[in-house]
CSV table of C-alpha atoms and ligand atoms in Angstrom, one decimal:
chain,number,residue,atom,x,y,z
Q,12,MET,CA,-120.4,-73.3,-76.7
Q,13,ALA,CA,-122.9,-71.4,-75.7
Q,14,GLU,CA,-124.0,-70.8,-79.1
Q,15,THR,CA,-124.6,-74.4,-79.6
Q,16,PHE,CA,-126.6,-75.1,-76.6
Q,17,LEU,CA,-128.9,-72.3,-77.1
Q,18,LYS,CA,-129.3,-73.5,-81.2
Q,19,PHE,CA,-130.5,-77.1,-79.4
Q,20,SER,CA,-132.2,-75.8,-76.1
Q,21,PHE,CA,-135.4,-76.2,-77.8
Q,22,PRO,CA,-136.2,-79.5,-75.8
Q,23,ILE,CA,-135.6,-77.3,-72.3
Q,24,ASN,CA,-138.0,-74.5,-74.1
Q,25,PRO,CA,-141.5,-75.7,-72.4
Q,26,LEU,CA,-138.9,-75.6,-68.9
Q,27,LEU,CA,-137.8,-71.7,-69.7
Q,28,LYS,CA,-141.7,-71.0,-70.1
Q,29,LEU,CA,-142.2,-72.1,-66.9
Q,30,ILE,CA,-139.5,-69.7,-64.9
Q,31,GLU,CA,-140.4,-66.6,-67.4
Q,32,ILE,CA,-141.0,-63.8,-65.8
Q,33,LYS,CA,-144.1,-62.7,-67.6
Q,34,HIS,CA,-146.2,-59.0,-65.7
Q,35,ASP,CA,-147.8,-56.0,-67.2
Q,36,SER,CA,-145.7,-53.8,-65.2
Q,37,LEU,CA,-142.7,-54.7,-67.3
Q,38,SER,CA,-143.9,-54.2,-71.0
Q,39,SER,CA,-142.9,-51.3,-73.1
Q,40,SER,CA,-142.6,-49.8,-76.6
Q,41,ILE,CA,-139.7,-49.3,-79.2
Q,42,GLY,CA,-141.9,-46.6,-81.4
Q,43,LYS,CA,-145.4,-48.3,-82.4
Q,44,ILE,CA,-143.6,-52.1,-81.6
Q,45,LYS,CA,-145.0,-53.3,-78.2
Q,46,VAL,CA,-142.6,-55.4,-75.6
Q,47,PRO,CA,-143.1,-57.4,-72.6
Q,48,ASN,CA,-140.1,-56.4,-71.1
Q,49,PRO,CA,-137.5,-53.9,-71.6
Q,50,ILE,CA,-134.2,-55.8,-71.9
Q,51,GLY,CA,-133.3,-56.9,-74.8
Q,52,VAL,CA,-130.5,-58.6,-77.1
Q,53,ALA,CA,-127.7,-56.5,-78.3
Q,54,ALA,CA,-126.7,-56.8,-81.9
Q,55,GLY,CA,-123.5,-58.9,-82.4
Q,56,LEU,CA,-124.3,-61.7,-79.6
Q,57,ASP,CA,-126.3,-63.8,-82.3
Q,58,LYS,CA,-124.2,-62.9,-85.0
Q,59,ASN,CA,-125.7,-64.9,-87.9
Q,60,TYR,CA,-128.8,-65.4,-86.7
Q,61,LYS,CA,-128.4,-69.1,-85.3
Q,62,THR,CA,-129.9,-68.3,-81.3
Q,63,SER,CA,-131.9,-64.8,-81.4
Q,64,ILE,CA,-135.3,-66.9,-81.1
Q,65,ASN,CA,-133.7,-68.8,-78.3
Q,66,TYR,CA,-132.9,-65.8,-76.4
Q,67,LEU,CA,-136.1,-64.7,-76.3
Q,68,ASN,CA,-137.3,-67.8,-74.5
Q,69,PHE,CA,-134.4,-67.5,-72.2
Q,70,GLY,CA,-137.0,-64.3,-70.7
Q,71,PHE,CA,-135.6,-60.8,-73.0
Q,72,GLY,CA,-138.2,-59.1,-74.4
Q,73,PHE,CA,-136.5,-58.3,-78.0
Q,74,ALA,CA,-133.5,-59.4,-79.7
Q,75,VAL,CA,-131.3,-57.7,-82.3
Q,76,THR,CA,-128.8,-59.6,-84.6
Q,77,GLY,CA,-125.3,-59.4,-85.9
Q,78,THR,CA,-125.5,-56.2,-88.4
Q,79,ILE,CA,-126.1,-57.7,-91.6
Q,80,LEU,CA,-124.5,-56.7,-94.7
Q,81,SER,CA,-125.4,-57.0,-98.5
Q,82,HIS,CA,-122.6,-59.5,-98.8
Q,83,GLN,CA,-120.8,-62.2,-97.3
Q,84,ASN,CA,-118.1,-60.6,-95.7
Q,85,PHE,CA,-115.3,-62.2,-93.0
Q,86,GLY,CA,-114.2,-59.7,-91.0
Q,87,ASN,CA,-111.0,-58.5,-89.9
Q,88,PRO,CA,-108.3,-61.1,-89.3
Q,89,LYS,CA,-107.1,-62.6,-85.9
Q,90,PRO,CA,-106.9,-61.9,-82.9
Q,91,ARG,CA,-109.8,-59.9,-82.7
Q,92,LEU,CA,-111.5,-60.6,-79.3
Q,93,PHE,CA,-110.2,-60.3,-75.8
Q,94,ARG,CA,-112.1,-60.3,-72.3
Q,95,ASP,CA,-111.0,-58.4,-69.4
Q,96,PHE,CA,-112.5,-60.6,-66.7
Q,97,ASP,CA,-111.6,-58.4,-63.7
Q,98,ASN,CA,-113.4,-55.4,-65.5
Q,99,LYS,CA,-116.1,-57.2,-66.9
Q,100,SER,CA,-115.2,-56.1,-70.2
Q,101,ILE,CA,-114.7,-57.3,-73.6
Q,102,VAL,CA,-112.5,-55.6,-76.6
Q,103,ASN,CA,-113.2,-56.8,-80.0
Q,104,SER,CA,-112.8,-55.8,-83.8
Q,105,LEU,CA,-114.6,-58.3,-85.4
Q,106,GLY,CA,-115.5,-55.8,-88.2
Q,107,PHE,CA,-118.8,-57.5,-89.2
Q,108,PRO,CA,-117.9,-61.1,-90.3
Q,109,SER,CA,-121.4,-62.1,-91.5
Q,110,GLU,CA,-122.6,-64.6,-93.9
Q,111,GLY,CA,-124.6,-62.1,-96.2
Q,112,LEU,CA,-128.1,-61.0,-96.8
Q,113,ASN,CA,-128.8,-63.8,-98.7
Q,114,THR,CA,-128.3,-66.6,-96.4
Q,115,ILE,CA,-129.8,-64.7,-93.6
Q,116,LYS,CA,-132.6,-63.7,-95.5
Q,117,LYS,CA,-133.6,-67.9,-95.9
Q,118,LYS,CA,-132.9,-68.0,-92.3
Q,119,PHE,CA,-135.5,-65.7,-91.6
Q,120,SER,CA,-137.7,-66.6,-94.3
Q,121,ASN,CA,-138.5,-70.1,-93.1
Q,122,LEU,CA,-139.9,-68.7,-89.5
Q,123,GLU,CA,-142.4,-66.6,-88.4
Q,124,ILE,CA,-140.1,-63.9,-86.7
Q,125,GLU,CA,-142.1,-60.9,-87.0
Q,126,GLU,CA,-144.0,-62.0,-83.7
Q,127,LYS,CA,-140.7,-62.8,-82.2
Q,128,ARG,CA,-139.7,-59.1,-81.9
Q,129,ILE,CA,-136.5,-59.4,-83.6
Q,130,PHE,CA,-135.0,-56.5,-85.3
Q,131,ALA,CA,-132.4,-56.8,-88.0
Q,132,SER,CA,-128.9,-54.9,-87.6
Q,133,ILE,CA,-128.2,-53.7,-91.0
Q,134,SER,CA,-124.9,-52.0,-92.1
Q,135,GLY,CA,-122.9,-50.8,-94.9
Q,136,LEU,CA,-120.1,-48.2,-96.6
Q,137,LYS,CA,-122.6,-47.6,-99.5
Q,138,ILE,CA,-126.0,-46.1,-99.7
Q,139,ASP,CA,-127.6,-48.6,-102.0
Q,140,GLU,CA,-126.5,-51.2,-100.5
Q,141,ILE,CA,-127.9,-51.0,-96.9
Q,142,ILE,CA,-131.4,-49.6,-98.8
Q,143,ARG,CA,-131.0,-53.2,-100.3
Q,144,CYS,CA,-130.9,-55.2,-96.7
Q,145,LEU,CA,-133.5,-52.9,-95.5
Q,146,GLU,CA,-135.6,-53.3,-98.4
Q,147,GLU,CA,-135.2,-57.0,-98.3
Q,148,LEU,CA,-135.0,-57.6,-94.6
Q,149,SER,CA,-138.2,-55.5,-93.7
Q,150,PRO,CA,-140.8,-58.1,-94.6
Q,151,PHE,CA,-139.4,-60.7,-91.9
Q,152,VAL,CA,-138.7,-58.6,-88.6
Q,153,ALA,CA,-140.2,-56.4,-86.6
Q,154,GLY,CA,-138.2,-53.2,-86.7
Q,155,ILE,CA,-134.7,-52.3,-88.3
Q,156,GLU,CA,-131.8,-51.2,-86.4
Q,157,LEU,CA,-129.0,-49.4,-88.7
Q,158,ASN,CA,-125.4,-49.5,-87.2
Q,159,ILE,CA,-123.4,-46.5,-88.4
Q,160,SER,CA,-121.2,-46.8,-84.7
Q,161,SER,CA,-119.4,-49.9,-85.2
Q,162,PRO,CA,-115.8,-48.2,-84.2
Q,163,ASN,CA,-114.0,-51.7,-86.2
Q,164,THR,CA,-115.3,-50.3,-89.6
Q,165,GLN,CA,-113.8,-47.7,-90.4
Q,166,GLY,CA,-115.5,-46.4,-93.5
Q,167,LEU,CA,-118.6,-46.0,-91.4
Q,168,LYS,CA,-117.3,-42.7,-89.8
Q,169,ASN,CA,-118.6,-41.2,-93.1
Q,170,PHE,CA,-122.0,-41.0,-91.6
Q,171,HIS,CA,-120.8,-39.1,-88.7
Q,172,ASN,CA,-120.9,-36.4,-90.8
Q,173,LEU,CA,-124.6,-34.9,-90.7
Q,174,LYS,CA,-124.9,-34.0,-94.3
Q,175,ASN,CA,-123.9,-38.0,-94.9
Q,176,LEU,CA,-126.4,-38.9,-92.3
Q,177,ASP,CA,-129.1,-36.8,-93.4
Q,178,LYS,CA,-128.8,-38.2,-97.3
Q,179,LEU,CA,-128.6,-42.1,-95.6
Q,180,LEU,CA,-131.8,-41.6,-93.1
Q,181,ASN,CA,-133.5,-39.0,-96.0
Q,182,ALA,CA,-133.1,-42.5,-98.5
Q,183,LEU,CA,-133.9,-45.3,-95.9
Q,184,ASN,CA,-137.0,-43.4,-94.4
Q,185,LYS,CA,-138.1,-43.1,-97.9
Q,186,ASN,CA,-138.1,-46.8,-98.2
Q,187,LYS,CA,-139.0,-48.1,-95.1
Q,188,THR,CA,-141.9,-50.3,-94.0
Q,189,LYS,CA,-140.7,-50.8,-90.6
Q,190,PRO,CA,-139.9,-48.7,-87.8
Q,191,LEU,CA,-136.4,-47.6,-88.1
Q,192,ILE,CA,-134.2,-47.3,-85.0
Q,193,VAL,CA,-130.3,-45.6,-85.7
Q,194,LYS,CA,-127.6,-47.1,-83.4
Q,195,LEU,CA,-124.9,-43.7,-83.1
Q,196,PRO,CA,-121.7,-43.6,-81.4
Q,197,PRO,CA,-120.6,-42.6,-78.2
Q,198,SER,CA,-119.0,-39.6,-79.5
Q,199,ILE,CA,-116.8,-39.5,-76.2
Q,200,GLU,CA,-114.4,-36.7,-77.4
Q,201,ASP,CA,-117.2,-34.6,-78.6
Q,202,PRO,CA,-120.5,-35.7,-76.8
Q,203,ASN,CA,-122.4,-32.8,-79.0
Q,204,ASN,CA,-121.6,-34.3,-82.2
Q,205,LEU,CA,-123.5,-37.1,-81.1
Q,206,ILE,CA,-126.3,-34.4,-79.8
Q,207,GLU,CA,-126.4,-33.1,-83.5
Q,208,MET,CA,-126.9,-36.7,-85.0
Q,209,VAL,CA,-129.3,-37.2,-82.6
Q,210,LYS,CA,-131.7,-34.2,-84.0
Q,211,CYS,CA,-130.4,-35.3,-87.5
Q,212,VAL,CA,-132.3,-38.9,-86.7
Q,213,GLN,CA,-135.5,-37.4,-85.6
Q,214,ASP,CA,-135.9,-34.6,-88.0
Q,215,SER,CA,-135.3,-37.6,-90.5
Q,216,GLY,CA,-138.8,-39.4,-89.3
Q,217,SER,CA,-137.0,-42.2,-88.0
Q,218,GLU,CA,-138.2,-43.7,-84.7
Q,219,GLY,CA,-135.3,-43.8,-82.3
Q,220,VAL,CA,-132.3,-43.9,-81.8
Q,221,VAL,CA,-129.4,-46.6,-79.5
Q,222,ILE,CA,-127.1,-45.1,-77.1
Q,223,SER,CA,-125.1,-46.1,-78.4
Q,224,ASN,CA,-121.8,-49.1,-79.5
Q,225,SER,CA,-118.8,-49.8,-78.0
Q,226,HIS,CA,-116.5,-47.2,-77.6
Q,227,PRO,CA,-113.2,-46.7,-79.7
Q,228,VAL,CA,-109.7,-48.0,-78.2
Q,229,GLN,CA,-106.4,-48.5,-79.3
Q,230,ASP,CA,-105.1,-52.5,-78.4
Q,231,SER,CA,-102.0,-53.9,-79.7
Q,232,LYS,CA,-103.0,-57.0,-79.2
Q,233,LEU,CA,-105.6,-56.8,-81.5
Q,234,SER,CA,-104.5,-57.7,-85.6
Q,235,ILE,CA,-105.3,-54.2,-86.6
Q,236,GLY,CA,-104.4,-52.1,-83.4
Q,237,PHE,CA,-108.2,-50.7,-82.5
Q,238,GLY,CA,-111.0,-51.8,-81.7
Q,239,GLY,CA,-114.2,-51.5,-79.4
Q,240,LEU,CA,-114.4,-51.8,-75.9
Q,241,SER,CA,-117.9,-53.1,-74.3
Q,242,GLY,CA,-119.2,-53.7,-71.1
Q,243,LYS,CA,-119.1,-52.3,-67.3
Q,244,PRO,CA,-116.4,-49.6,-67.7
Q,245,ILE,CA,-118.7,-48.0,-70.0
Q,246,TYR,CA,-122.2,-47.7,-68.2
Q,247,GLU,CA,-121.8,-44.0,-67.0
Q,248,HIS,CA,-120.8,-42.8,-70.3
Q,249,THR,CA,-124.0,-44.7,-71.3
Q,250,LEU,CA,-126.5,-43.0,-68.4
Q,251,LYS,CA,-124.9,-39.9,-69.2
Q,252,MET,CA,-125.7,-39.4,-72.8
Q,253,VAL,CA,-129.5,-41.3,-72.4
Q,254,SER,CA,-130.0,-38.8,-70.0
Q,255,ARG,CA,-128.5,-35.7,-72.0
Q,256,VAL,CA,-130.7,-37.0,-75.1
Q,257,ARG,CA,-133.8,-37.6,-73.3
Q,258,LYS,CA,-133.7,-33.8,-72.7
Q,259,ILE,CA,-133.6,-32.5,-76.6
Q,260,VAL,CA,-136.2,-34.7,-77.7
Q,261,ASN,CA,-139.5,-35.5,-77.0
Q,262,ASN,CA,-141.0,-38.5,-75.5
Q,263,ASP,CA,-142.5,-40.7,-78.0
Q,264,PHE,CA,-139.2,-40.8,-80.1
Q,265,THR,CA,-137.3,-44.0,-79.0
Q,266,ILE,CA,-134.3,-44.3,-76.8
Q,267,ILE,CA,-132.7,-47.8,-76.3
Q,268,GLY,CA,-129.6,-47.7,-73.8
Q,269,SER,CA,-126.8,-49.6,-74.5
Q,270,GLY,CA,-123.3,-49.9,-73.1
Q,271,GLY,CA,-122.1,-51.4,-69.8
Q,272,ILE,CA,-125.8,-52.8,-68.3
Q,273,THR,CA,-125.6,-56.0,-65.7
Q,274,THR,CA,-127.4,-54.8,-63.0
Q,275,THR,CA,-131.1,-54.3,-61.8
Q,276,LYS,CA,-129.8,-50.7,-60.8
Q,277,ASP,CA,-128.3,-50.1,-63.9
Q,278,VAL,CA,-131.6,-50.1,-66.0
Q,279,TRP,CA,-133.7,-48.6,-63.3
Q,280,LYS,CA,-131.3,-45.7,-63.6
Q,281,LEU,CA,-131.7,-45.8,-67.2
Q,282,ILE,CA,-135.2,-46.3,-67.6
Q,283,ALA,CA,-136.0,-43.2,-65.4
Q,284,SER,CA,-133.7,-41.2,-67.5
Q,285,GLY,CA,-135.1,-41.8,-70.3
Q,286,ALA,CA,-134.5,-44.7,-71.9
Q,287,ASN,CA,-137.4,-46.7,-73.5
Q,288,ALA,CA,-135.5,-50.5,-73.0
Q,289,VAL,CA,-132.2,-51.2,-73.1
Q,290,GLN,CA,-129.9,-53.9,-74.9
Q,291,ILE,CA,-127.4,-56.2,-72.8
Q,292,TYR,CA,-123.9,-57.9,-74.7
Q,293,SER,CA,-121.6,-57.8,-72.5
Q,294,GLY,CA,-123.9,-58.5,-69.1
Q,295,VAL,CA,-124.8,-62.0,-71.2
Q,296,VAL,CA,-121.5,-63.3,-71.5
Q,297,TYR,CA,-120.5,-62.7,-67.8
Q,298,GLU,CA,-123.7,-63.3,-65.9
Q,299,GLY,CA,-125.3,-65.8,-68.2
Q,300,PRO,CA,-128.4,-66.2,-70.2
Q,301,PHE,CA,-130.9,-66.0,-67.2
Q,302,ILE,CA,-129.7,-62.0,-66.7
Q,303,ALA,CA,-132.4,-60.4,-67.9
Q,304,SER,CA,-135.0,-63.3,-66.2
Q,305,LYS,CA,-133.4,-62.0,-63.0
Q,306,ILE,CA,-133.6,-57.9,-63.3
Q,307,ASN,CA,-137.0,-58.2,-65.0
Q,308,LYS,CA,-138.0,-60.4,-61.6
Q,309,ASN,CA,-135.6,-57.7,-59.5
Q,310,LEU,CA,-137.6,-54.9,-61.3
Q,311,LYS,CA,-141.3,-56.6,-60.6
Q,312,ASN,CA,-141.0,-57.3,-57.2
Q,313,ILE,CA,-139.5,-53.6,-56.5
Q,314,PHE,CA,-142.3,-52.0,-58.6
Q,315,ILE,CA,-144.4,-53.8,-55.8
Q,316,SER,CA,-143.0,-52.9,-52.3
Q,317,ASN,CA,-142.6,-49.0,-53.6
Q,318,LYS,CA,-145.7,-48.6,-55.4
Q,319,ILE,CA,-144.2,-48.0,-59.2
Q,320,SER,CA,-147.2,-49.3,-61.3
Q,321,SER,CA,-144.7,-50.4,-64.2
Q,322,VAL,CA,-141.6,-49.4,-66.5
Q,323,LYS,CA,-143.9,-46.9,-67.9
Q,324,GLU,CA,-144.2,-45.0,-64.9
Q,325,LEU,CA,-141.1,-45.0,-64.5
Q,326,PHE,CA,-139.9,-43.7,-67.8
Q,327,CYS,CA,-138.5,-40.4,-67.1
Q,328,SER,CA,-139.6,-39.7,-63.6
Q,329,GLU,CA,-136.0,-39.1,-62.4
Q,330,ALA,CA,-137.1,-41.6,-59.4
Q,331,PRO,CA,-134.0,-43.1,-57.7
Q,332,PHE,CA,-133.2,-46.9,-56.9
Q,333,PRO,CA,-134.9,-47.6,-53.5
Q,334,SER,CA,-131.8,-48.2,-51.7
Q,335,ASN,CA,-132.4,-51.1,-49.5
Q,336,ASP,CA,-133.4,-53.2,-52.7
C,428,FMN,C1,-118.3,-59.6,-79.8
C,428,FMN,C2,-118.7,-58.1,-79.9
C,428,FMN,C3,-119.7,-58.1,-81.2
C,428,FMN,C4,-120.5,-56.9,-81.9
C,428,FMN,N1,-121.1,-57.2,-82.9
C,428,FMN,C5,-122.0,-56.1,-82.9
C,428,FMN,C6,-122.6,-56.1,-84.1
C,428,FMN,O1,-122.5,-57.0,-85.2
C,428,FMN,N2,-123.3,-54.7,-84.4
C,428,FMN,C7,-123.5,-53.5,-83.5
C,428,FMN,O2,-124.4,-52.9,-83.4
C,428,FMN,N3,-123.2,-53.8,-82.2
C,428,FMN,C8,-122.3,-54.8,-81.8
C,428,FMN,N4,-121.5,-54.9,-81.0
C,428,FMN,C9,-122.0,-54.0,-79.3
C,428,FMN,C10,-123.0,-54.4,-78.8
C,428,FMN,O3,-124.3,-54.6,-79.4
C,428,FMN,C11,-123.2,-53.5,-77.7
C,428,FMN,O4,-123.8,-52.0,-78.1
C,428,FMN,C12,-121.7,-53.0,-77.1
C,428,FMN,O5,-121.3,-54.0,-76.4
C,428,FMN,C13,-122.2,-52.4,-75.6
C,428,FMN,O6,-122.8,-53.2,-74.4
C,428,FMN,P1,-122.4,-54.2,-73.4
C,428,FMN,O7,-121.7,-53.3,-72.8
C,428,FMN,O8,-123.8,-54.3,-73.4
C,428,FMN,O9,-121.8,-55.0,-74.2
C,428,FMN,C14,-120.4,-55.9,-80.6
C,428,FMN,C15,-119.9,-56.1,-79.3
C,428,FMN,C16,-118.7,-57.3,-79.5
C,428,FMN,C17,-118.7,-57.1,-77.9
């Protein structure tokens, strides 16, 4: 229902413009790409590129498409998605349902989207398939987000091996024409593995990382018996790993926080710990499409009342969230 509403929301777009929170203090950058605010739509909310642009009208600073494969894919059998309202979380095992490269490319080419701050999320099990997605989608988008971290597609784990990751990233960086951001797994059991992967991403010449994807869980309600946990319960891990990773990379390497973000305080703490931007999925499901606009408005007001000039000043400052806000 939400997708249909967003698809046909264009008559209200001029109204949305009126309530958009625009303020210089909110601007940030993802590599060399300037974004008007640090809050993005996470990959997967818009599986087949129907609504991303309309999310921008709701005040998001950028949006990532659902992961695109070189071929059409129907994903895992149902049941494959549950919400836990009490915990504000979601478990899914969708397994990349995708209309595939050719169909999505046609949708892209009908619009001038580069200036619209859209990132294409790409993946695949073979390096040449992923290179094809990168080459054919790059002309249309601001940047590419490589997804090697979905817990619902078994073969992707091959790329968590550092040798395989290095080979993939070298090939992609040789062929890229747009910034490349790599979405990493949360590596809950072995956080050092995440640190090693980040070093590999930085050494390969990629522009940054997303930390991280949903957390692998077993769940007998899902037809395949396992999936990924998203939403509130995973926030503390996101924060801990962003903070750890920022300490080992230089400040012009981009870190995007993803996982459990729902409040202004969540965003504040991530930016203060070293995230350049954040992405939200479950928060949009539970709080609604105005979540970015609400957080941006709060951030702007807190900056003013606490004499903080901007997101750029907050970045890596370790400034605590003002307790009365
Ligand atoms: C139903 C569903 C589908 C998703 N699809 C994708 C996807 O296609 N590609 C991807 O990189 N991440 C995907 N994700 C992961 C989200 O982008 C995000 O990283 C994760 O949900 C954690 O953020 P959140 O706690 O704000 O939801 C999906 C998540 C959910 C719940």
